[in-house]
Short mmCIF file of C-alpha atoms in Angstrom, two decimals:
data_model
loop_
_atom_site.label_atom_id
_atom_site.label_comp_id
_atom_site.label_asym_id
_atom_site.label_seq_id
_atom_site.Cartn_x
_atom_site.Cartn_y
_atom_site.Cartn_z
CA UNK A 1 -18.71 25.76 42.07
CA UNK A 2 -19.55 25.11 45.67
CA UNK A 3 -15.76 25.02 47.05
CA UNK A 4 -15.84 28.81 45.15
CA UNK A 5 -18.46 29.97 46.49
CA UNK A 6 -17.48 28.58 50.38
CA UNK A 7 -13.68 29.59 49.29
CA UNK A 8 -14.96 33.24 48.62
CA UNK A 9 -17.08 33.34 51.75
CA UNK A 10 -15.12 32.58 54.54
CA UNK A 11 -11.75 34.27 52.51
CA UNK A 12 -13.38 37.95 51.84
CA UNK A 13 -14.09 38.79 55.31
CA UNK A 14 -18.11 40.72 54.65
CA UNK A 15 -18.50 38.91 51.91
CA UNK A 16 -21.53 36.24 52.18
CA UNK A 17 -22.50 33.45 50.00
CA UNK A 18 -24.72 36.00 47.49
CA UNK A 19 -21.51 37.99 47.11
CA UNK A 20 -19.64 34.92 47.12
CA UNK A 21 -21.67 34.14 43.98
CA UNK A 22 -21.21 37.35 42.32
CA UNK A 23 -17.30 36.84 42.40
CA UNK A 24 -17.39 33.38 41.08
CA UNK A 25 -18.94 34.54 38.03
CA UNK A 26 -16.43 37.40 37.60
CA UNK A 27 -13.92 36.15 39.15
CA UNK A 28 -11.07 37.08 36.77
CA UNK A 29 -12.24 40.89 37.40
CA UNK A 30 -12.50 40.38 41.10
CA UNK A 31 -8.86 39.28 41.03
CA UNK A 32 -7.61 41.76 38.67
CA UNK A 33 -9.29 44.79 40.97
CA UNK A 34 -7.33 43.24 43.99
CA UNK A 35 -3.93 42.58 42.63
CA UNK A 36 -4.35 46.60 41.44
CA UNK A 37 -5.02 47.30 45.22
CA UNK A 38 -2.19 45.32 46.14
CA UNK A 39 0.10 47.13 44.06
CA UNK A 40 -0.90 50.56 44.92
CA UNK A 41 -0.53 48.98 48.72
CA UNK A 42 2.05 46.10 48.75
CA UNK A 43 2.76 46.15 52.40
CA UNK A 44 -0.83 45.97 52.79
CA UNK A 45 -1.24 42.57 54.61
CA UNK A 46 -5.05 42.61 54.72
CA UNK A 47 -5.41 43.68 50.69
CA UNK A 48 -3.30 40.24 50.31
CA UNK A 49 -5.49 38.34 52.49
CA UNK A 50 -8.59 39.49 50.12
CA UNK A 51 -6.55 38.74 47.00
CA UNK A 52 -5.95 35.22 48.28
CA UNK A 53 -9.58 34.54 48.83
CA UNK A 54 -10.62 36.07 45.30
CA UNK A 55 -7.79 33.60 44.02
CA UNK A 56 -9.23 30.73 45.79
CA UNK A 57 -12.82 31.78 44.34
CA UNK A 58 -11.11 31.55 41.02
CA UNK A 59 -10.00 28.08 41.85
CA UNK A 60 -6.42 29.36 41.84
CA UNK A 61 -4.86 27.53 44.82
CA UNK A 62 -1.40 27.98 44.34
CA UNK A 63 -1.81 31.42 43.42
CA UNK A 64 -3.67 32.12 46.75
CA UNK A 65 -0.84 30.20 48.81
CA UNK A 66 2.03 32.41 47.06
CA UNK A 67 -0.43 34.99 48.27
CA UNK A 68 -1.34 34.64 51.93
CA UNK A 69 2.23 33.36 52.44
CA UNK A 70 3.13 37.04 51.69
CA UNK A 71 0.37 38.22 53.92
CA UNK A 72 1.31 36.11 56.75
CA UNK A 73 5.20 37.21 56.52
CA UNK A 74 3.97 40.40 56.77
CA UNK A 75 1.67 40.24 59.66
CA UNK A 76 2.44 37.08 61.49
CA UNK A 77 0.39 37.45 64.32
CA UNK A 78 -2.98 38.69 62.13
CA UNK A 79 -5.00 35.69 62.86
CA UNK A 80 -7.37 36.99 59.51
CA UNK A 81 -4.46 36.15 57.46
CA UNK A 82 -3.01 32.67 59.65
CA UNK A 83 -7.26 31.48 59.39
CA UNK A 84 -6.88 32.03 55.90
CA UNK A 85 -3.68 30.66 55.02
CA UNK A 86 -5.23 27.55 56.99
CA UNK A 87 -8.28 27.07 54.98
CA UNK A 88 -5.89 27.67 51.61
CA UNK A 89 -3.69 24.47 53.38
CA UNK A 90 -6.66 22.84 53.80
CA UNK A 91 -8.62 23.24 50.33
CA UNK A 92 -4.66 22.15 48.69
CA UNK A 93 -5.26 19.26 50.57
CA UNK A 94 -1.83 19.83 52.92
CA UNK A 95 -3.93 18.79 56.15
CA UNK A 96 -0.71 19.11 58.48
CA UNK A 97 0.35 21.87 57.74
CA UNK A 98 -3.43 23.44 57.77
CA UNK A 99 -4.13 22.11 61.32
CA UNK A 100 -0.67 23.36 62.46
CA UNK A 101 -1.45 26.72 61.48
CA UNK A 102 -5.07 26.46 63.19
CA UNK A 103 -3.75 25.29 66.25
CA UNK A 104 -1.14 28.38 66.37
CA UNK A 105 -4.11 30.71 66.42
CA UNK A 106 -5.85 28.62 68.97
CA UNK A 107 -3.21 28.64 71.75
CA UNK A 108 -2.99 32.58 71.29
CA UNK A 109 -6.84 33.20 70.84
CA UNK A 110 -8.78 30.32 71.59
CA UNK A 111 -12.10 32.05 71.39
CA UNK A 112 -11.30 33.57 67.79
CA UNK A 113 -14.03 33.83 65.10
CA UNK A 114 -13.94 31.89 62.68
CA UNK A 115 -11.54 29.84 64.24
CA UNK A 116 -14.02 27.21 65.63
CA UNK A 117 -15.69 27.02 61.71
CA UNK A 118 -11.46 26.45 60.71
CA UNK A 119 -11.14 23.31 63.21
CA UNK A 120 -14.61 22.19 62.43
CA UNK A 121 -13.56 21.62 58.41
CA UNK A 122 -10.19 20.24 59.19
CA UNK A 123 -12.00 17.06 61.44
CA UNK A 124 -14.46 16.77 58.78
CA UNK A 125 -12.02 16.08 56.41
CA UNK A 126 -9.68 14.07 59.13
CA UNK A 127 -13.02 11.99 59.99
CA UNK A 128 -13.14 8.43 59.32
CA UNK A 129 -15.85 7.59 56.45
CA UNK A 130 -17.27 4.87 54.58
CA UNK A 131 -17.12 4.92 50.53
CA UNK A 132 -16.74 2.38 47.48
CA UNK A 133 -16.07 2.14 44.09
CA UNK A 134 -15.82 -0.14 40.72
CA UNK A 135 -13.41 0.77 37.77
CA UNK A 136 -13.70 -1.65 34.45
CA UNK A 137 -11.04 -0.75 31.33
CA UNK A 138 -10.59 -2.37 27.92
CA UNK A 139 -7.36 -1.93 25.62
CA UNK A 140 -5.56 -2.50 22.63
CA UNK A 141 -1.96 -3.12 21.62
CA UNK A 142 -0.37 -3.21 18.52
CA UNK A 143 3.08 -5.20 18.29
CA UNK A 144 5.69 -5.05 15.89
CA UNK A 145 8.16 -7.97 16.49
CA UNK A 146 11.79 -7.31 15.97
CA UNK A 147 11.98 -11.13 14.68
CA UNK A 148 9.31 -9.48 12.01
CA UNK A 149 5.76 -9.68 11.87
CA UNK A 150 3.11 -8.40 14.15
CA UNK A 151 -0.18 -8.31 16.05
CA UNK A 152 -2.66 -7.05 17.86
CA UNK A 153 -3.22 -7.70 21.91
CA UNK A 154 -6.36 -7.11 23.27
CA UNK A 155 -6.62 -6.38 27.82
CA UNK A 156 -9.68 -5.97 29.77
CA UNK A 157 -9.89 -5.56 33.69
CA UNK A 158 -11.56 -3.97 36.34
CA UNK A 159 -11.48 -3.63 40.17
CA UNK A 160 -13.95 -2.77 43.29
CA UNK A 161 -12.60 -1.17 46.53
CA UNK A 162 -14.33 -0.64 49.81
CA UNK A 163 -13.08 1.93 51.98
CA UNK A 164 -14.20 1.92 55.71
CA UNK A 165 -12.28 4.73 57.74
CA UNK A 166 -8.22 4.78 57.13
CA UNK A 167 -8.39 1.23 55.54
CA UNK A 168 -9.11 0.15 51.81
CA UNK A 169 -9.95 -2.93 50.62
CA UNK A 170 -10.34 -3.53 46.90
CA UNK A 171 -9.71 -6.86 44.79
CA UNK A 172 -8.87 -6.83 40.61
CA UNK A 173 -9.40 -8.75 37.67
CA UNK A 174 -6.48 -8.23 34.86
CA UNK A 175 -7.34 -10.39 31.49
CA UNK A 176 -4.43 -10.03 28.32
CA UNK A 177 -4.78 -11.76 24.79
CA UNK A 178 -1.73 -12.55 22.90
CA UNK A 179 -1.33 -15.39 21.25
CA UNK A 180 -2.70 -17.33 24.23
CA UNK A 181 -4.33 -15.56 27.48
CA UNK A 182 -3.56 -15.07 30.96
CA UNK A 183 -5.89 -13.46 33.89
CA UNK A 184 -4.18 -12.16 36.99
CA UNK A 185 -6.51 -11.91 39.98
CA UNK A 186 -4.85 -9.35 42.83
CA UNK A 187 -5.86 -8.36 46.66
CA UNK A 188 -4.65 -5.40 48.25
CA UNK A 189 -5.21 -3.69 51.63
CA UNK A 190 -4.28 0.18 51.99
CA UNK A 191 -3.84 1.75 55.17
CA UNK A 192 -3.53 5.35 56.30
CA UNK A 193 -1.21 5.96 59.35
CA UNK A 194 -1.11 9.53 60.14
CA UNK A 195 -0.49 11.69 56.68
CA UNK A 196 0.99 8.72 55.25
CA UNK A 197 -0.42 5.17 53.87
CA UNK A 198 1.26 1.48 53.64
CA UNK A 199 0.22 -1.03 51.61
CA UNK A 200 0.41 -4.76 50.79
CA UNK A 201 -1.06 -6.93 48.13
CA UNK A 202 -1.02 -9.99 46.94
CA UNK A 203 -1.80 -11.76 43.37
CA UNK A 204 -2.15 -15.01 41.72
CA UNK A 205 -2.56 -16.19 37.70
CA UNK A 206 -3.94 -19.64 37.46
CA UNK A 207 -2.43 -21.58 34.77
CA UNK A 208 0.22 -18.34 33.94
CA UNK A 209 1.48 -18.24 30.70
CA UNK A 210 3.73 -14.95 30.75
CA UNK A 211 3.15 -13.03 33.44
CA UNK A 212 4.14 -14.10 37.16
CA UNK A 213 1.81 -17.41 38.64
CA UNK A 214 1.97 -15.70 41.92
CA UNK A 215 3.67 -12.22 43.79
CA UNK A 216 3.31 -10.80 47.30
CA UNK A 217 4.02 -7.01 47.01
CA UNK A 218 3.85 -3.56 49.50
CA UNK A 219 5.17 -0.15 50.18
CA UNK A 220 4.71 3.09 51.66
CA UNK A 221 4.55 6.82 51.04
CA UNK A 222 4.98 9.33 54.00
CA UNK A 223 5.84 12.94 53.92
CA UNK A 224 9.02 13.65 54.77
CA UNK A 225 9.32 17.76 53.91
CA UNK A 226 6.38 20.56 53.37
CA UNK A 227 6.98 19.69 49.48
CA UNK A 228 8.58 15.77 49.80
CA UNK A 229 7.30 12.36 49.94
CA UNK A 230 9.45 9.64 50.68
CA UNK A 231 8.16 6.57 48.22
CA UNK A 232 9.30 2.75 48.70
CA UNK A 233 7.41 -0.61 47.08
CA UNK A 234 8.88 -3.76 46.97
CA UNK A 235 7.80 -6.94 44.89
CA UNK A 236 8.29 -10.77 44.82
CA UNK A 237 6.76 -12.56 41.90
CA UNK A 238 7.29 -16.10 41.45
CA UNK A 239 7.98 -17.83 37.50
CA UNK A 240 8.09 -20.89 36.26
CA UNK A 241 11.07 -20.04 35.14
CA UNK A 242 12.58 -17.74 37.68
CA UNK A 243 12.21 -15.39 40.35
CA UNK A 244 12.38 -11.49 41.03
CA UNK A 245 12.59 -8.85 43.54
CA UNK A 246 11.60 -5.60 42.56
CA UNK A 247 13.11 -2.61 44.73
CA UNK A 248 11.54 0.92 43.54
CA UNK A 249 12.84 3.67 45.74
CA UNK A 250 11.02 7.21 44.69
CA UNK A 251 10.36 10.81 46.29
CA UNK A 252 7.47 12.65 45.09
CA UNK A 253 7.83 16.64 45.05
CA UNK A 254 5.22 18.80 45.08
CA UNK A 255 6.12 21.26 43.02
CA UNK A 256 2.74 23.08 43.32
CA UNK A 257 -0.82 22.14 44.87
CA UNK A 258 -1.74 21.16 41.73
CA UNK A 259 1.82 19.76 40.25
CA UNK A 260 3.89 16.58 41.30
CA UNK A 261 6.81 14.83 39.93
CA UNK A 262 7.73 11.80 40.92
CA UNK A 263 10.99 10.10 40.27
CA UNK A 264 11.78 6.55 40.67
CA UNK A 265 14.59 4.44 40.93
CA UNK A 266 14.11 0.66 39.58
CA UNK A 267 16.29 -2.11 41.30
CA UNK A 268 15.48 -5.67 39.69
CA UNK A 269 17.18 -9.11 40.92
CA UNK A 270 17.04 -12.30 40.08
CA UNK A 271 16.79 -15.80 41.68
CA UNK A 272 19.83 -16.63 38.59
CA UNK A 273 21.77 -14.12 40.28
CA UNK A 274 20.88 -11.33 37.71
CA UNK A 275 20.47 -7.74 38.74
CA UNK A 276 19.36 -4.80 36.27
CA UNK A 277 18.27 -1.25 37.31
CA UNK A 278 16.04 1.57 35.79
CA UNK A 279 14.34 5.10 36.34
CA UNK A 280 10.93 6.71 35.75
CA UNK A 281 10.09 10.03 35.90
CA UNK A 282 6.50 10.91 35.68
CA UNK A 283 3.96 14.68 36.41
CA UNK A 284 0.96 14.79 37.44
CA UNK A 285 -1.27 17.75 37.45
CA UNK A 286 -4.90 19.06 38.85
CA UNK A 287 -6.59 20.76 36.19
CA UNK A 288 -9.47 21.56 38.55
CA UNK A 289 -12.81 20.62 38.89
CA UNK A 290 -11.76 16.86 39.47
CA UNK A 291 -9.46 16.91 36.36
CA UNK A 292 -6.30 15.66 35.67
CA UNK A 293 -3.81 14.61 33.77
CA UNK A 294 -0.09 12.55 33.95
CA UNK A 295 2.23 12.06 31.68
CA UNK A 296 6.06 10.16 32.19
CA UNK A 297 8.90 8.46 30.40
CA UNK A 298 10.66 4.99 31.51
CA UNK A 299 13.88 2.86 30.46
CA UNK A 300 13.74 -0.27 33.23
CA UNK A 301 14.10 -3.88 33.69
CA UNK A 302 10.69 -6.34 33.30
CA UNK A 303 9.75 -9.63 33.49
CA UNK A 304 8.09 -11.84 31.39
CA UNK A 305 7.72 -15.26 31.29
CA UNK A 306 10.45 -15.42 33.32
CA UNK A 307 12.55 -13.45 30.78
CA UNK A 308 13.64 -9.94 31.98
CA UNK A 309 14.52 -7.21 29.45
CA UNK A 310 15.43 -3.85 29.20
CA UNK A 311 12.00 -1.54 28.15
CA UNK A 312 12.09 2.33 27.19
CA UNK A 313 8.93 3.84 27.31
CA UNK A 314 6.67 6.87 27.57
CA UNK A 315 3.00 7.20 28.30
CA UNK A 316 0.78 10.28 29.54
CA UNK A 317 -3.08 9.75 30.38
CA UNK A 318 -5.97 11.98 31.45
CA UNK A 319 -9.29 11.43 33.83
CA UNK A 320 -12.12 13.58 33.46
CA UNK A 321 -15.47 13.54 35.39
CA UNK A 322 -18.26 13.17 33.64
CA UNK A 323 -20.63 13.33 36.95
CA UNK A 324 -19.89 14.14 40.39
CA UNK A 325 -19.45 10.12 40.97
CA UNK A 326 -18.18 8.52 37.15
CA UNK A 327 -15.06 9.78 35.93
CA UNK A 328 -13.83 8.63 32.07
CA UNK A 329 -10.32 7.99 32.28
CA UNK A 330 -7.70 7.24 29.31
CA UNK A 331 -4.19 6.26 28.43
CA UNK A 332 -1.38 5.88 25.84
CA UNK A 333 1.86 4.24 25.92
CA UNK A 334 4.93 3.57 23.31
CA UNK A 335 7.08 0.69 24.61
CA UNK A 336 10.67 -0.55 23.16
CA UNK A 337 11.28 -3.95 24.47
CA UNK A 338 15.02 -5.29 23.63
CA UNK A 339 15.50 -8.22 21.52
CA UNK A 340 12.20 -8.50 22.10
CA UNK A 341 8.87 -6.23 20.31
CA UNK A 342 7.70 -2.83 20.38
CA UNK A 343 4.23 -2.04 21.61
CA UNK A 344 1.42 0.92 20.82
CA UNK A 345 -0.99 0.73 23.36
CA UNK A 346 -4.19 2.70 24.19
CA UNK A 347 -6.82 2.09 27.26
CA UNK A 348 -10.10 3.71 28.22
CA UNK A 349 -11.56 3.08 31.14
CA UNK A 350 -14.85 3.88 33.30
CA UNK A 351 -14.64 4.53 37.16
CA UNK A 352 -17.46 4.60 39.73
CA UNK A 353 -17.62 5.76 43.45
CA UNK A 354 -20.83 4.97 45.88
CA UNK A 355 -21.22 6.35 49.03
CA UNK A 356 -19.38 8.39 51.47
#
């Protein structure tokens, strides 16, 4: 409630945080009286600018971007409507583009009001702060070989990250039961360099059965367009067997601030010479209130044991907090392995944060 109630605040000019509570508990009527204003005044640039901040009460971000972005076309040089579009930016998480607008106001009007409370919230978010966090999962599998037969596969993991300023730390535990067992212990750093982040990790099974016995891995994701991210990992993994190098080329659009898709192109090759090459496509969206959910489909080249096949699959998964720090999260996938087994799976998992 407290982004609402901050949202409706700073967004309806008079309004303070008592009225600020008011509309968040009748908010849908608050909006609905607006948008009748607004269509009785379309050209009315500040009536948009209080419809945008009702919407943002509501917890409608997109709906309050479509909405100041027709405010500020209409008045470009209100500095109301440019704050508010700013805060909007900055609540959808688009920190760029929200200090870009702030700054345009400040090299016109640097004593502005409100404009100092605008910058203040942007370096909050933009400072450097300390936080960690522990995730543990269990799942289940159920396999139906194409030889005949079947059986059940049983996974367990978890992970711990430590987060101090742009860098991450965090280290991971993967266990898998088939008919014998293999446990994949992984390392990864994560750094964020400007609005983008790079990556590189590293991970080692002792004793591997069928997955890799050791792989060095990284990539990056940077913002390319207002709506783009340019995506890139890259993999080694070493196999008894054989080798591979994974190539997965994506670019992530934003279709809303609370919608992505993300599609992925998926390059395998082998030390034999080999080379085989998939897609994904996968959406995520913000529900709200911490919320979300993904869902995605798959036909691409994997490695096992040193054996690559072709796998179609499909999966879609949900998190949901249950506090303001533990958050239930859960997963299904149906996987078609060639020549090989097809796979039911389901996880749950539990995730923690401390600090920051």
């Amino acid at each position: 409630m407290l982004p609402r109630l901050i949202a409706a605040a700073f967004l309806l000019g008079s309004a303070t945080i008592a009225s600020a509570q008011t509309a968040d508990q009748d908010a849908a009527s608050a909006v609905t009286t607006l948008e009748n204003a607004v269509r009785q005044s379309p050209g009315d640039a500040d009536a948009l600018r209080r419809l945008a901040g009702a919407q943002a009460a509501a917890g409608d971000l997109a709906a309050a971007l479509a909405t100041i972005d027709r405010a500020a076309a209409l008045a470009p040089q209100d500095n109301d409507v440019l704050l508010a579009r700013a805060r909007i930016l900055l609540w959808s998480g688009r920190r760029k583009e929200a200090r870009e607008q702030a700054e345009a106001v400040r090299l016109r009007t640097p004593d502005y009001p409100d404009l100092a409370e605008v910058i203040e919230a942007l370096e909050r978010q933009e400072r450097p702060t300390s936080q960690s966090g522990l995730s543990v999962y269990g799942g289940v599998s159920g396999i139906d070989f194409e030889a005949g037969g079947s059986a059940t596969w049983y996974s367990a993991g978890g992970s711990i990250f430590h987060r101090f300023g742009n860098t991450t730390l965090s280290a991971t535990a993967d266990y898998e039961e088939r008919a014998t067992a293999d446990t994949r212990l992984g390392l990864r750093v994560d750094q964020r360099i400007g609005e983008g982040t790079a990556y590189a990790a590293f991970a080692v099974t002792p004793s591997a059965d069928f997955r890799e016995e050791w792989s060095v891995s990284g990539g990056v994701d940077v913002p390319t367009l207002p709506s783009l991210d340019l995506v890139f990992d890259a993999r080694y993994a070493h196999y008894a067997a054989n080798d591979v190098v994974a190539l997965q080329p994506a670019l992530r659009w934003h279709a809303s601030p609370n919608l992505s898709l993300t599609a992925r192109w998926i390059n395998l090759f082998q030390s034999d010479g080999g080379y085989r090459s998939g897609a994904s496509l996968r959406g995520d969206w913000t529900l709200g209130e911490g919320s979300s959910i993904f869902a995605g489909a798959a036909t691409y080249p994997d490695t096992e044991a040193g054996t690559t096949r072709q796998v179609r699959s499909a999966f879609a998964g949900f998190a949901v907090p249950l506090s303001g720090r533990l958050a239930l999260r859960a997963s299904a996938e149906y996987e078609e392995r060639d020549r090989s087994y097809t796979r039911k799976a389901a996880t749950l998992g539990l995730a923690w944060r401390f600090g920051g």
